[in-house]
Amino acid sequence: MTPQSELRLLPWSGPDGKPCYLSTDDSGGYMSRLADNIEAVQLGMASDLVDQVSAVLGERDAGPEHVRRMLTELTGALRDVLRVANSRGHLLAVSERQS
């Protein structure tokens, strides 16, 4: 098992919205691969959403409800991207300490 300081923040929340962590020495294990895949999907969706929001902002006739929906989706995507960044930043710091 990894020490407490080396837990991986997973790209999903628990039932109460609390962060989930993975404790494993196997970066190629099932849960690690699943987390990697979900992070990749989240980042891809965020990238697509940026394009969609840019298009909506360029429309003069975009109604407030459309803009509000896009901002809501963008907020969720940004939350996911920040979680991925925090998780990967922590993994990099751990990797540098082990080198």
PDB file of C-alpha atoms in Angstrom:
ATOM      1  CA  MET A   1       0.000   0.000   0.000  1.00  0.00           C
ATOM      2  CA  THR A   2       1.091   3.563  -0.588  1.00  0.00           C
ATOM      3  CA  PRO A   3       1.642   5.926   2.336  1.00  0.00           C
ATOM      4  CA  GLN A   4      -1.200   8.319   3.209  1.00  0.00           C
ATOM      5  CA  SER A   5       0.618  11.204   1.491  1.00  0.00           C
ATOM      6  CA  GLU A   6       0.675   9.298  -1.798  1.00  0.00           C
ATOM      7  CA  LEU A   7      -3.009   8.576  -2.298  1.00  0.00           C
ATOM      8  CA  ARG A   8      -4.337   9.289  -5.772  1.00  0.00           C
ATOM      9  CA  LEU A   9      -7.294  11.649  -6.052  1.00  0.00           C
ATOM     10  CA  LEU A  10      -9.792   9.919  -8.312  1.00  0.00           C
ATOM     11  CA  PRO A  11     -11.746  11.780 -11.015  1.00  0.00           C
ATOM     12  CA  TRP A  12     -15.107  11.140  -9.352  1.00  0.00           C
ATOM     13  CA  SER A  13     -16.712  11.980  -6.039  1.00  0.00           C
ATOM     14  CA  GLY A  14     -18.221   9.701  -3.435  1.00  0.00           C
ATOM     15  CA  PRO A  15     -21.939   9.494  -2.642  1.00  0.00           C
ATOM     16  CA  ASP A  16     -21.837  12.615  -0.458  1.00  0.00           C
ATOM     17  CA  GLY A  17     -19.759  14.600  -2.953  1.00  0.00           C
ATOM     18  CA  LYS A  18     -16.593  13.935  -0.966  1.00  0.00           C
ATOM     19  CA  PRO A  19     -13.324  13.193  -2.777  1.00  0.00           C
ATOM     20  CA  CYS A  20     -12.376   9.568  -3.475  1.00  0.00           C
ATOM     21  CA  TYR A  21      -8.807   8.352  -3.238  1.00  0.00           C
ATOM     22  CA  LEU A  22      -6.980   5.266  -4.461  1.00  0.00           C
ATOM     23  CA  SER A  23      -4.249   3.605  -2.439  1.00  0.00           C
ATOM     24  CA  THR A  24      -2.171   1.268  -4.580  1.00  0.00           C
ATOM     25  CA  ASP A  25       1.386   0.686  -5.694  1.00  0.00           C
ATOM     26  CA  ASP A  26       0.125  -0.644  -9.038  1.00  0.00           C
ATOM     27  CA  SER A  27      -0.224   2.284 -11.460  1.00  0.00           C
ATOM     28  CA  GLY A  28      -1.265  -0.213 -14.157  1.00  0.00           C
ATOM     29  CA  GLY A  29      -3.996  -1.822 -12.075  1.00  0.00           C
ATOM     30  CA  TYR A  30      -7.670  -1.851 -13.007  1.00  0.00           C
ATOM     31  CA  MET A  31      -8.702   1.132 -10.861  1.00  0.00           C
ATOM     32  CA  SER A  32      -5.707   3.208 -11.977  1.00  0.00           C
ATOM     33  CA  ARG A  33      -6.453   2.500 -15.635  1.00  0.00           C
ATOM     34  CA  LEU A  34     -10.139   3.268 -15.082  1.00  0.00           C
ATOM     35  CA  ALA A  35      -9.237   6.596 -13.460  1.00  0.00           C
ATOM     36  CA  ASP A  36      -6.840   7.399 -16.339  1.00  0.00           C
ATOM     37  CA  ASN A  37      -9.569   6.660 -18.898  1.00  0.00           C
ATOM     38  CA  ILE A  38     -12.180   8.740 -17.092  1.00  0.00           C
ATOM     39  CA  GLU A  39      -9.727  11.647 -16.795  1.00  0.00           C
ATOM     40  CA  ALA A  40      -9.072  11.440 -20.547  1.00  0.00           C
ATOM     41  CA  VAL A  41     -12.819  11.498 -21.255  1.00  0.00           C
ATOM     42  CA  GLN A  42     -13.333  14.457 -18.894  1.00  0.00           C
ATOM     43  CA  LEU A  43     -10.527  16.432 -20.538  1.00  0.00           C
ATOM     44  CA  GLY A  44     -11.880  15.647 -24.018  1.00  0.00           C
ATOM     45  CA  MET A  45     -15.376  16.718 -23.017  1.00  0.00           C
ATOM     46  CA  ALA A  46     -14.013  19.968 -21.563  1.00  0.00           C
ATOM     47  CA  SER A  47     -12.176  20.668 -24.805  1.00  0.00           C
ATOM     48  CA  ASP A  48     -15.345  20.066 -26.843  1.00  0.00           C
ATOM     49  CA  LEU A  49     -17.329  22.261 -24.483  1.00  0.00           C
ATOM     50  CA  VAL A  50     -14.905  25.168 -24.912  1.00  0.00           C
ATOM     51  CA  ASP A  51     -15.587  25.022 -28.651  1.00  0.00           C
ATOM     52  CA  GLN A  52     -19.344  24.918 -28.073  1.00  0.00           C
ATOM     53  CA  VAL A  53     -19.269  27.846 -25.642  1.00  0.00           C
ATOM     54  CA  SER A  54     -17.171  29.869 -28.067  1.00  0.00           C
ATOM     55  CA  ALA A  55     -19.753  29.245 -30.786  1.00  0.00           C
ATOM     56  CA  VAL A  56     -22.642  30.245 -28.505  1.00  0.00           C
ATOM     57  CA  LEU A  57     -20.871  33.415 -27.421  1.00  0.00           C
ATOM     58  CA  GLY A  58     -20.425  34.301 -31.090  1.00  0.00           C
ATOM     59  CA  GLU A  59     -24.163  34.042 -31.738  1.00  0.00           C
ATOM     60  CA  ARG A  60     -25.931  37.363 -31.422  1.00  0.00           C
ATOM     61  CA  ASP A  61     -29.309  35.705 -30.921  1.00  0.00           C
ATOM     62  CA  ALA A  62     -28.232  33.264 -28.181  1.00  0.00           C
ATOM     63  CA  GLY A  63     -30.810  33.568 -25.441  1.00  0.00           C
ATOM     64  CA  PRO A  64     -29.995  33.888 -21.753  1.00  0.00           C
ATOM     65  CA  GLU A  65     -31.244  30.359 -21.053  1.00  0.00           C
ATOM     66  CA  HIS A  66     -28.831  28.938 -23.642  1.00  0.00           C
ATOM     67  CA  VAL A  67     -25.917  30.946 -22.236  1.00  0.00           C
ATOM     68  CA  ARG A  68     -26.861  29.927 -18.683  1.00  0.00           C
ATOM     69  CA  ARG A  69     -26.963  26.228 -19.653  1.00  0.00           C
ATOM     70  CA  MET A  70     -23.567  26.508 -21.322  1.00  0.00           C
ATOM     71  CA  LEU A  71     -22.093  28.250 -18.273  1.00  0.00           C
ATOM     72  CA  THR A  72     -23.479  25.515 -16.028  1.00  0.00           C
ATOM     73  CA  GLU A  73     -21.894  22.830 -18.205  1.00  0.00           C
ATOM     74  CA  LEU A  74     -18.656  24.788 -18.404  1.00  0.00           C
ATOM     75  CA  THR A  75     -18.541  25.097 -14.609  1.00  0.00           C
ATOM     76  CA  GLY A  76     -18.883  21.320 -14.244  1.00  0.00           C
ATOM     77  CA  ALA A  77     -16.177  20.722 -16.833  1.00  0.00           C
ATOM     78  CA  LEU A  78     -13.860  23.195 -15.135  1.00  0.00           C
ATOM     79  CA  ARG A  79     -14.433  21.421 -11.821  1.00  0.00           C
ATOM     80  CA  ASP A  80     -13.447  18.101 -13.466  1.00  0.00           C
ATOM     81  CA  VAL A  81     -10.355  19.611 -15.096  1.00  0.00           C
ATOM     82  CA  LEU A  82      -9.222  21.118 -11.789  1.00  0.00           C
ATOM     83  CA  ARG A  83      -9.609  17.729 -10.091  1.00  0.00           C
ATOM     84  CA  VAL A  84      -7.513  16.093 -12.832  1.00  0.00           C
ATOM     85  CA  ALA A  85      -4.870  18.832 -12.533  1.00  0.00           C
ATOM     86  CA  ASN A  86      -4.706  18.461  -8.757  1.00  0.00           C
ATOM     87  CA  SER A  87      -4.444  14.691  -9.007  1.00  0.00           C
ATOM     88  CA  ARG A  88      -1.761  14.752 -11.692  1.00  0.00           C
ATOM     89  CA  GLY A  89       0.165  17.500  -9.914  1.00  0.00           C
ATOM     90  CA  HIS A  90       0.229  15.383  -6.786  1.00  0.00           C
ATOM     91  CA  LEU A  91       1.352  12.328  -8.773  1.00  0.00           C
ATOM     92  CA  LEU A  92       4.186  14.365 -10.323  1.00  0.00           C
ATOM     93  CA  ALA A  93       5.315  15.607  -6.915  1.00  0.00           C
ATOM     94  CA  VAL A  94       5.340  12.058  -5.549  1.00  0.00           C
ATOM     95  CA  SER A  95       7.252  10.827  -8.589  1.00  0.00           C
ATOM     96  CA  GLU A  96       9.878  13.569  -8.190  1.00  0.00           C
ATOM     97  CA  ARG A  97      10.348  12.705  -4.487  1.00  0.00           C
ATOM     98  CA  GLN A  98      10.937   9.049  -5.372  1.00  0.00           C
ATOM     99  CA  SER A  99      13.573   9.893  -7.992  1.00  0.00           C
TER     100      SER A  99
END
